[in-house]
Coordinates of C-alpha atoms in Angstrom, one line a residue:
X1 CA 58.5 -81.7 19.5
X2 CA 55.2 -81.4 17.8
X3 CA 53.5 -77.6 17.2
X4 CA 50.8 -78.5 19.0
X5 CA 52.9 -78.8 22.1
X6 CA 54.8 -76.0 21.2
X7 CA 51.6 -73.9 21.1
X8 CA 50.6 -75.2 24.7
X9 CA 54.1 -74.4 25.9
X10 CA 53.6 -70.9 24.8
X11 CA 50.4 -70.3 26.1
X12 CA 51.3 -72.2 29.5
X13 CA 53.9 -69.4 30.1
X14 CA 51.4 -66.3 29.4
X15 CA 50.9 -64.1 32.2
X16 CA 46.9 -63.8 33.5
X17 CA 45.0 -61.3 35.2
X18 CA 42.8 -62.6 38.3
X19 CA 39.8 -62.4 36.3
X20 CA 41.3 -64.3 33.1
X21 CA 43.1 -66.7 35.1
X22 CA 39.4 -67.5 36.8
X23 CA 38.0 -68.0 33.3
X24 CA 41.0 -70.2 32.1
X25 CA 40.8 -72.5 35.1
X26 CA 36.9 -73.0 34.6
X27 CA 37.5 -74.2 31.2
X28 CA 40.4 -76.5 32.0
X29 CA 38.5 -78.1 34.8
X30 CA 35.7 -78.5 32.6
X31 CA 37.4 -80.1 29.8
X32 CA 40.3 -82.1 31.8
X33 CA 38.5 -82.5 35.3
X34 CA 37.2 -85.2 36.9
X35 CA 35.2 -85.6 40.6
X36 CA 36.7 -88.7 42.5
X37 CA 35.4 -90.4 45.7
X38 CA 38.3 -91.9 47.6
X39 CA 38.4 -94.0 50.9
X40 CA 36.4 -96.4 52.8
X41 CA 34.5 -95.1 55.8
X42 CA 35.6 -91.6 55.6
X43 CA 35.2 -90.7 51.8
X44 CA 37.0 -88.3 50.5
X45 CA 36.0 -86.1 47.4
X46 CA 38.9 -84.8 45.3
X47 CA 38.8 -82.6 42.0
X48 CA 41.5 -84.2 39.8
X49 CA 42.6 -82.5 37.0
X50 CA 45.0 -84.6 34.0
X51 CA 47.2 -83.4 31.3
X52 CA 50.6 -85.2 29.4
X53 CA 51.8 -81.5 29.2
X54 CA 54.7 -80.7 32.2
X55 CA 54.3 -76.6 31.3
X56 CA 50.5 -76.7 31.6
X57 CA 50.3 -78.9 34.7
X58 CA 52.4 -76.3 36.5
X59 CA 50.0 -73.7 35.1
X60 CA 46.8 -75.4 36.5
X61 CA 48.8 -76.0 39.7
X62 CA 49.7 -72.4 39.9
X63 CA 45.9 -71.2 38.8
X64 CA 44.1 -73.5 41.6
X65 CA 46.9 -72.1 44.4
X66 CA 45.9 -68.6 43.1
X67 CA 42.0 -68.8 42.9
X68 CA 41.0 -71.8 45.0
X69 CA 43.4 -73.7 47.1
X70 CA 47.1 -75.2 47.2
X71 CA 46.4 -78.4 45.5
X72 CA 47.4 -81.5 47.8
X73 CA 49.6 -83.4 44.9
X74 CA 50.8 -83.7 41.2
X75 CA 50.9 -87.4 40.9
X76 CA 53.2 -88.6 37.5
X77 CA 51.4 -91.8 36.3
X78 CA 52.3 -94.0 33.2
X79 CA 50.0 -93.3 30.3
X80 CA 48.8 -96.0 28.6
X81 CA 47.9 -94.9 25.4
X82 CA 51.0 -92.9 24.8
X83 CA 53.8 -94.7 26.4
X84 CA 56.7 -92.5 26.0
X85 CA 54.7 -89.6 28.0
X86 CA 53.7 -89.1 31.5
X87 CA 49.9 -88.2 33.0
X88 CA 50.2 -85.4 35.3
X89 CA 47.5 -85.5 37.8
X90 CA 46.5 -82.5 39.9
X91 CA 44.3 -83.2 42.9
X92 CA 42.7 -80.9 45.4
X93 CA 39.6 -81.0 47.9
X94 CA 36.5 -80.7 46.2
X95 CA 35.0 -79.2 49.2
X96 CA 37.7 -76.4 49.3
X97 CA 36.6 -75.4 45.8
X98 CA 32.8 -76.0 45.8
X99 CA 32.1 -72.2 45.3
X100 CA 34.3 -72.1 42.1
X101 CA 33.2 -75.5 41.1
X102 CA 29.5 -74.1 41.4
X103 CA 30.4 -71.1 39.6
X104 CA 31.7 -72.9 36.5
X105 CA 28.8 -75.4 36.4
X106 CA 30.7 -78.3 37.3
X107 CA 28.7 -78.9 40.5
X108 CA 25.9 -79.9 40.6
X109 CA 26.4 -81.3 37.1
X110 CA 25.2 -78.5 34.7
X111 CA 26.1 -79.5 31.1
X112 CA 27.2 -76.5 29.0
X113 CA 26.0 -73.9 32.1
X114 CA 28.6 -71.4 33.3
X115 CA 28.2 -68.2 35.6
X116 CA 27.9 -65.3 32.9
X117 CA 30.1 -63.3 35.0
X118 CA 32.7 -65.5 34.5
X119 CA 33.3 -64.9 30.9
X120 CA 31.7 -61.4 30.6
X121 CA 34.7 -59.5 29.7
X122 CA 36.4 -59.9 26.3
X123 CA 39.8 -60.9 28.0
X124 CA 37.5 -63.6 30.1
X125 CA 36.5 -65.2 27.1
X126 CA 39.6 -65.3 25.5
X127 CA 41.0 -66.9 28.6
X128 CA 38.2 -69.4 28.8
X129 CA 39.5 -70.5 25.1
X130 CA 43.0 -70.8 26.1
X131 CA 42.1 -72.8 29.1
X132 CA 40.0 -75.0 26.8
X133 CA 42.7 -75.4 24.4
X134 CA 45.1 -76.4 27.2
X135 CA 42.9 -78.7 28.5
X136 CA 41.7 -80.7 25.6
X137 CA 42.7 -78.9 22.2
X138 CA 45.4 -79.9 19.7
X139 CA 46.2 -78.2 16.4
X140 CA 47.8 -80.0 13.1
X141 CA 51.0 -78.8 11.9
X142 CA 50.6 -75.9 9.2
X143 CA 52.9 -78.0 6.5
X144 CA 49.6 -80.2 6.4
X145 CA 45.9 -79.9 6.1
X146 CA 44.7 -76.9 8.8
X147 CA 42.8 -78.5 11.6
X148 CA 42.4 -77.0 15.0
X149 CA 40.2 -79.0 17.6
X150 CA 38.9 -79.2 21.1
X151 CA 37.2 -82.1 22.7
X152 CA 34.5 -82.0 25.1
X153 CA 32.6 -84.6 27.4
X154 CA 29.4 -83.5 26.2
X155 CA 27.5 -81.7 23.3
X156 CA 25.9 -78.7 25.7
X157 CA 29.8 -77.8 26.6
X158 CA 30.6 -78.0 23.0
X159 CA 28.0 -75.5 22.1
X160 CA 29.2 -73.2 24.7
X161 CA 32.6 -73.5 23.2
X162 CA 31.3 -73.0 19.8
X163 CA 29.1 -70.0 20.8
X164 CA 32.6 -68.3 22.6
X165 CA 34.6 -68.9 19.0
X166 CA 31.8 -67.3 17.0
X167 CA 31.3 -64.2 19.0
X168 CA 35.1 -63.6 17.9
X169 CA 33.5 -63.7 14.2
X170 CA 35.4 -67.4 13.4
X171 CA 33.5 -70.3 12.0
X172 CA 33.9 -73.8 14.0
X173 CA 31.8 -77.0 13.8
X174 CA 30.7 -79.9 16.0
X175 CA 30.9 -83.6 15.3
X176 CA 30.5 -86.8 17.9
X177 CA 33.5 -88.6 18.1
X178 CA 33.9 -91.8 20.6
X179 CA 31.3 -90.5 23.0
X180 CA 32.8 -86.9 22.8
X181 CA 32.1 -84.0 21.4
X182 CA 34.7 -82.1 18.8
X183 CA 34.8 -78.4 18.2
X184 CA 37.0 -78.0 15.1
X185 CA 38.0 -75.2 12.5
X186 CA 39.6 -75.9 9.3
X187 CA 39.8 -72.6 7.7
X188 CA 43.5 -71.7 7.8
X189 CA 42.7 -67.7 8.6
X190 CA 40.1 -68.7 11.4
X191 CA 42.9 -70.7 13.0
X192 CA 45.6 -68.1 12.9
X193 CA 43.0 -65.5 14.3
X194 CA 42.4 -68.4 17.2
X195 CA 46.0 -68.5 17.8
X196 CA 45.6 -65.0 18.4
X197 CA 43.0 -64.3 20.5
X198 CA 44.5 -67.1 22.9
X199 CA 47.6 -65.4 23.0
X200 CA 50.1 -67.9 21.2
X201 CA 51.5 -64.9 19.4
X202 CA 55.1 -66.3 19.0
X203 CA 53.5 -69.6 17.6
X204 CA 51.2 -67.7 15.4
X205 CA 54.1 -65.8 13.4
X206 CA 55.8 -69.4 13.1
X207 CA 52.4 -70.5 11.6
X208 CA 51.8 -67.7 9.6
X209 CA 55.7 -68.2 8.3
X210 CA 54.6 -72.2 7.2
X211 CA 51.6 -70.9 5.5
X212 CA 53.2 -68.2 3.4
X213 CA 55.8 -70.7 2.3
X214 CA 53.2 -73.4 1.5
X215 CA 50.8 -71.2 0.1
X216 CA 53.7 -70.0 -2.3
X217 CA 54.9 -73.6 -2.8
X218 CA 51.6 -74.7 -4.3
X219 CA 51.2 -71.4 -6.3
X220 CA 54.3 -72.3 -8.0
X221 CA 53.6 -75.6 -8.8
X222 CA 49.8 -74.7 -10.0
X223 CA 52.0 -72.4 -12.6
X224 CA 54.2 -74.7 -13.5
X225 CA 51.7 -77.3 -14.0
X226 CA 49.8 -75.0 -16.3
X227 CA 52.7 -73.9 -18.2
X228 CA 53.4 -77.3 -18.7
X229 CA 49.7 -78.3 -19.9
X230 CA 50.3 -75.2 -22.3
X231 CA 53.7 -76.2 -23.8
X232 CA 52.2 -80.1 -24.6
X233 CA 48.9 -78.6 -26.2
X234 CA 51.1 -76.4 -28.3
X235 CA 53.5 -79.3 -29.1
X236 CA 50.4 -81.8 -29.8
X237 CA 48.9 -79.1 -31.9
X238 CA 52.3 -78.4 -33.9
X239 CA 52.8 -82.3 -34.6
X240 CA 49.5 -82.7 -35.8
X241 CA 49.3 -79.7 -38.3
X242 CA 52.7 -80.7 -39.5
X243 CA 51.7 -83.9 -40.1
X244 CA 48.6 -82.6 -42.3
X245 CA 51.0 -80.2 -44.2
X246 CA 53.6 -83.0 -44.9
X247 CA 50.5 -85.1 -46.3
X248 CA 49.3 -82.2 -48.8
X249 CA 52.9 -81.9 -49.9
X250 CA 53.3 -85.5 -50.3
X251 CA 50.0 -86.0 -52.4
X252 CA 50.9 -82.8 -54.5
X253 CA 47.6 -81.0 -53.0
X254 CA 50.0 -78.3 -51.3
X255 CA 50.1 -76.0 -54.4
X256 CA 46.3 -76.1 -54.8
X257 CA 46.3 -74.5 -51.5
X258 CA 45.3 -70.6 -51.2
X259 CA 48.2 -68.5 -50.7
X260 CA 47.0 -67.5 -47.4
X261 CA 47.3 -71.2 -45.8
X262 CA 50.3 -71.9 -47.7
X263 CA 52.0 -68.9 -45.9
X264 CA 51.2 -70.3 -42.6
X265 CA 51.9 -73.7 -43.3
X266 CA 55.3 -73.0 -44.5
X267 CA 55.9 -70.9 -41.1
X268 CA 54.4 -73.9 -39.2
X269 CA 57.0 -76.4 -40.5
X270 CA 59.7 -73.7 -40.1
X271 CA 59.0 -73.3 -36.5
X272 CA 57.3 -76.3 -34.9
X273 CA 57.9 -74.6 -31.7
X274 CA 56.2 -71.4 -31.8
X275 CA 52.8 -70.5 -30.4
X276 CA 50.1 -69.5 -32.6
X277 CA 50.5 -65.8 -31.5
X278 CA 53.9 -65.9 -32.2
X279 CA 53.2 -67.4 -35.6
X280 CA 50.4 -64.7 -36.2
X281 CA 53.2 -62.0 -35.6
X282 CA 55.5 -63.2 -38.1
X283 CA 52.9 -62.8 -41.2
X284 CA 52.7 -59.5 -42.7
X285 CA 50.1 -58.4 -41.9
X286 CA 50.4 -59.5 -38.6
X287 CA 47.3 -62.2 -37.8
X288 CA 45.4 -63.1 -34.7
X289 CA 45.9 -66.2 -32.7
X290 CA 42.1 -66.9 -33.6
X291 CA 42.8 -66.3 -37.2
X292 CA 45.9 -68.6 -37.1
X293 CA 43.9 -71.2 -35.6
X294 CA 41.2 -70.9 -38.2
X295 CA 44.0 -71.2 -40.9
X296 CA 45.5 -74.0 -39.5
X297 CA 42.4 -76.0 -38.8
X298 CA 41.1 -75.5 -42.5
X299 CA 44.4 -77.2 -43.8
X300 CA 43.8 -80.2 -41.2
X301 CA 40.1 -80.4 -42.6
X302 CA 41.4 -80.7 -46.1
X303 CA 44.3 -83.3 -45.6
X304 CA 41.6 -85.1 -43.2
X305 CA 38.8 -85.4 -46.2
X306 CA 41.6 -86.3 -48.4
X307 CA 42.8 -89.0 -46.1
X308 CA 39.5 -90.2 -45.8
X309 CA 38.6 -90.1 -49.3
X310 CA 42.0 -92.1 -50.1
X311 CA 41.0 -95.0 -47.1
X312 CA 37.7 -95.4 -49.4

């Protein structure tokens, strides 16, 4: 079971007030509903709502029955795109819900228009977002990249959805994809807030648990990588410095070095694994990291100069 399915299952079982149920139903119809004309001479106009999510299909049936009319039937069809899942099609006579469809801005076609009273209350705005998610939304598993999206049929509906999301102080974007418009969120904190706004509190806790573990793992990896890089850097420098010191000893030039350089050179040979700071603390008087670095670099420069002269 995907994380997106779990979120929808939780949302599909939430209680809903009358005002909120109408806003949620309006969003669902806008996202997943179509008007169909059937029959020959006696044509019938049907509102059909489709979903592959069984708990959502049951919720839509209840919302229709509660707010408009009892749906004629729920048909189960084969899904050509997702062969392992069924498509649930809820049908209701469009004439019986004409008033509601006008209020929701479905008929006559008013792209992106909706009766402001339907989403006037804050709770109703939340319900509209919940209905939109149940109708065409999805969320990725938080173990991977953070992503939540709503797919709309027209740009105006996407802009309406975007405005509602921004009303809660969240950041979302719109992009066009395959003749549809997608409203999406990428910020992990904002996606978590959206789950809470829609009422998916159990899913929110799971989402946050996974995020915490993920961030902790990433933090540990960063620390380990940083420590590994520092260790490698220390080892490389130590090897280079030791080679310079041994070269000076080999060429009998070591004895000509000043005492302060001889002192740090002997310490480096005895303790090749110590950091500059640790070497400095072994000196008397104690020398800082920059001071140790300066002396060792001076030794390297002397060795490099002798080597270049020898090469000539």
